[in-house]
mmCIF file of C-alpha atoms in Angstrom:
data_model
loop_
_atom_site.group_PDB
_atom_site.id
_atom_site.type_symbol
_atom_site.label_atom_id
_atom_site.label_comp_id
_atom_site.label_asym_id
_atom_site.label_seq_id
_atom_site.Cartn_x
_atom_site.Cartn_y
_atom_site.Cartn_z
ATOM 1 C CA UNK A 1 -12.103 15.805 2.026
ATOM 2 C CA UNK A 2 -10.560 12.709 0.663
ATOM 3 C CA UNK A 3 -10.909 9.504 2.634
ATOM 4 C CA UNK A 4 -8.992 6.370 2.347
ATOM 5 C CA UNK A 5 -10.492 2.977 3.719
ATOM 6 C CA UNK A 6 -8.894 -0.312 3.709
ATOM 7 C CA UNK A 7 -9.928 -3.805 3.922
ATOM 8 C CA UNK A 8 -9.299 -7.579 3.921
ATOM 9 C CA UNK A 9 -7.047 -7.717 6.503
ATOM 10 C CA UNK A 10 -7.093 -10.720 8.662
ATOM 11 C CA UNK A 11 -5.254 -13.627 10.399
ATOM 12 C CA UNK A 12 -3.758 -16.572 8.672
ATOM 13 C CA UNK A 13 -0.615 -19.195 9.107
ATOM 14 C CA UNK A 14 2.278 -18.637 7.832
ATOM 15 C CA UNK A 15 1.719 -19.631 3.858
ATOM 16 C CA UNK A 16 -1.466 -18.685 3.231
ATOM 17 C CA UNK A 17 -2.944 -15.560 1.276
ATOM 18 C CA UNK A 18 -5.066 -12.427 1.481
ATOM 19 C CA UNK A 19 -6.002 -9.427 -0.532
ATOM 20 C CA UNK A 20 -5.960 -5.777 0.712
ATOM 21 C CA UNK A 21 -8.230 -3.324 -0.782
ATOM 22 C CA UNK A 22 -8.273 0.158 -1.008
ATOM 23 C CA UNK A 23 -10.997 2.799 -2.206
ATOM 24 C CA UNK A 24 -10.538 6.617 -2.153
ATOM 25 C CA UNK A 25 -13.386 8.869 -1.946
ATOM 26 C CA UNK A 26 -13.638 11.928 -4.441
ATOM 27 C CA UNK A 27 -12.068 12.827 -7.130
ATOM 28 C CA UNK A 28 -8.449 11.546 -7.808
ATOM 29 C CA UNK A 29 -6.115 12.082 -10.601
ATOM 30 C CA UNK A 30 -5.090 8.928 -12.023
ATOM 31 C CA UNK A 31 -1.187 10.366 -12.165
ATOM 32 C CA UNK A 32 -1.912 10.703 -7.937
ATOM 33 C CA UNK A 33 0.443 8.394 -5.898
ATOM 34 C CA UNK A 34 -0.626 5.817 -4.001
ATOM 35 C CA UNK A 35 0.895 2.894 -2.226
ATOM 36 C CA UNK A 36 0.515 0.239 0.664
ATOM 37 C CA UNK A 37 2.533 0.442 3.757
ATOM 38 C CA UNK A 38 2.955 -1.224 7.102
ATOM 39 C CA UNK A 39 3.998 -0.897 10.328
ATOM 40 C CA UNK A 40 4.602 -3.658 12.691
ATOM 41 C CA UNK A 41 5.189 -3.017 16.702
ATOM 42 C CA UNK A 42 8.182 -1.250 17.431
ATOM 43 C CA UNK A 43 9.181 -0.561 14.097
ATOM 44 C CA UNK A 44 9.302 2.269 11.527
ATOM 45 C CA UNK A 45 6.207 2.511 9.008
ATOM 46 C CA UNK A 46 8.167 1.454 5.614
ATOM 47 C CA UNK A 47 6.676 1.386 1.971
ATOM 48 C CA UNK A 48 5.700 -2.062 0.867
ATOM 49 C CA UNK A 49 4.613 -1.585 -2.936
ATOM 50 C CA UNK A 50 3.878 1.415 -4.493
ATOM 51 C CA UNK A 51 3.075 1.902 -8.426
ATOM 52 C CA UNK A 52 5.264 4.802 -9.768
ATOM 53 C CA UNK A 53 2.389 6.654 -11.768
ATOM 54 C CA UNK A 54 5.472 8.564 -13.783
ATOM 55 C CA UNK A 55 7.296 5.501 -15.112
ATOM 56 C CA UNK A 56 5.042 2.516 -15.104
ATOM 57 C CA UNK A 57 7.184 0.699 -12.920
ATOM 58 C CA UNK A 58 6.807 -0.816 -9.120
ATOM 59 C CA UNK A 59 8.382 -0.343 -6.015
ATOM 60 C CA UNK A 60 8.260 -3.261 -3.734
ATOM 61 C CA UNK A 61 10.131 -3.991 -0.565
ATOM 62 C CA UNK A 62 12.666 -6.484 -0.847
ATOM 63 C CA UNK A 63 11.355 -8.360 1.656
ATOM 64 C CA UNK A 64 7.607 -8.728 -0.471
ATOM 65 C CA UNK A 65 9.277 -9.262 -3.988
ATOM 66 C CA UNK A 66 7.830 -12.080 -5.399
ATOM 67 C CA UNK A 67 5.202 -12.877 -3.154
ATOM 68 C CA UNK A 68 3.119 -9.447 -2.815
ATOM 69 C CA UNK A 69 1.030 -8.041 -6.264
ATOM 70 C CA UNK A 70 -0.256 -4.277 -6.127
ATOM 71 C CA UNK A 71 -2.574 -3.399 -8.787
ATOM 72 C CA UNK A 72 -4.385 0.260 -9.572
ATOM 73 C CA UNK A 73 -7.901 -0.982 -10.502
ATOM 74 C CA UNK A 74 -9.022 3.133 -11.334
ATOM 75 C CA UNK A 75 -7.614 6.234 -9.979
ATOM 76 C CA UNK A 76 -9.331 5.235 -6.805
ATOM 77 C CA UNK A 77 -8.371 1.820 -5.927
ATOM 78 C CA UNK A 78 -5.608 -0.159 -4.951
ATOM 79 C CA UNK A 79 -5.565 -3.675 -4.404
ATOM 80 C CA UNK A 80 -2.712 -5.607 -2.624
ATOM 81 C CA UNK A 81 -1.901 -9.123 -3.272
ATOM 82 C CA UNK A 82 -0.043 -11.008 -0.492
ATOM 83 C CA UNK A 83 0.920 -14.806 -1.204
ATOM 84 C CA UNK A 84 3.145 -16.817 0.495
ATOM 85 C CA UNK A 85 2.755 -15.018 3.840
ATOM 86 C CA UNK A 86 5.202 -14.946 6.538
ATOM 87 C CA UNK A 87 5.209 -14.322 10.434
ATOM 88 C CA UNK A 88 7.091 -11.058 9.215
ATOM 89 C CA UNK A 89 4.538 -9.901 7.482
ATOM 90 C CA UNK A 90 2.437 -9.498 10.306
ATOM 91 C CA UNK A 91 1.525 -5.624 11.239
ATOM 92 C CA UNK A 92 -1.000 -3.016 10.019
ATOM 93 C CA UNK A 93 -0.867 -2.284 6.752
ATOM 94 C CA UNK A 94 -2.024 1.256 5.223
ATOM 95 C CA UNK A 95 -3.102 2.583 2.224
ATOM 96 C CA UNK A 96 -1.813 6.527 1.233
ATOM 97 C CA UNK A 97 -2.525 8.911 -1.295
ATOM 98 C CA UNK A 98 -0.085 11.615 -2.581
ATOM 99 C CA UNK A 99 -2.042 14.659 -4.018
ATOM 100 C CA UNK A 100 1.137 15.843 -5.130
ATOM 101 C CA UNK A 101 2.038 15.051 -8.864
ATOM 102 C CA UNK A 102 5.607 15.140 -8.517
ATOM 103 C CA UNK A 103 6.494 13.070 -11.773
ATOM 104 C CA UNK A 104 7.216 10.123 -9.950
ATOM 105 C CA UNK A 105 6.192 8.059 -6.718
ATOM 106 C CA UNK A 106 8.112 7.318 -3.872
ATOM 107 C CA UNK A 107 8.317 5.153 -0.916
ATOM 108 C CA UNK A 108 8.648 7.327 1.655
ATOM 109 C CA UNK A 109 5.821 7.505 3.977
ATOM 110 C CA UNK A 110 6.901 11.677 4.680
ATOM 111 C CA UNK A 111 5.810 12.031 0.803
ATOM 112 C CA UNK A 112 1.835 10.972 1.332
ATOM 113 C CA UNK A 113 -0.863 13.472 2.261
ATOM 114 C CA UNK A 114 -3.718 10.802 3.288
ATOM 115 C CA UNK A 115 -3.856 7.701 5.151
ATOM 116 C CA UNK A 116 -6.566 5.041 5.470
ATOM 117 C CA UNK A 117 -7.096 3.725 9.163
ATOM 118 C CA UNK A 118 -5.161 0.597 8.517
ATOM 119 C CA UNK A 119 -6.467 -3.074 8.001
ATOM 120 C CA UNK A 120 -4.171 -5.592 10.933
ATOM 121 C CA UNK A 121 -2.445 -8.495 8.965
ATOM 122 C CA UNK A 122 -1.171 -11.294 11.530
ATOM 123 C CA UNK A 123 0.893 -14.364 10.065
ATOM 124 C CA UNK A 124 0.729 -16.876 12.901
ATOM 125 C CA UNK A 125 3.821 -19.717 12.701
#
């Protein structure tokens, strides 16, 4: 059974930094999706960055570009990068894993088999 835990969550002001981690238990193909997303109160969960595994590239929200970093240390961890954090940033932010090689990743949170518990990221004004 896979598991997916998250960390380095926390509370800063508005500014500051902090670095999400992810590690996946088992075995996982390197060509496996897997991406951050978040969900604040009220809203939708939406895909913040996720590596595309077929084509090398990134997808990042609009709202992160520039100021969020994900990085694929192995086939089992994913790091997250936030800079520059705003007061919109603030929700709980997950980690997911696609065991599906599809030949490319997507952002859609329908498209990812496991999810960590979620680390809580609040940007305070």
């Amino acid at each position: 059974q896979v598991q997916l835990v998250e960390s380095g969550g926390g509370s800063v002001q508005a500014g500051g930094s902090l670095r999400l981690s992810c590690v996946a238990s088992g075995y996982i193909d390197s060509r496996y999706c897997m991406g951050w997303f978040r969900q604040a109160p009220g809203k939708e969960r939406e895909g913040v960055a996720v590596p595309d595994t077929g084509d090398g590239r990134t997808y990042y929200a609009d709202s992160v570009k520039g100021r969020f970093t994900v990085s694929r240390y192995n086939a089992n961890t994913l790091y997250l990068q936030m800079n520059s954090l705003k007061p919109e940033d603030t929700g709980m932010y997950y980690c997911a894993l696609d065991l599906v090689y599809r030949g490319r990743c997507t952002k859609q949170p329908a498209d990812f088999d496991y999810w960590g518990q979620g680390t809580q990221v609040t940007v305070s004004s």
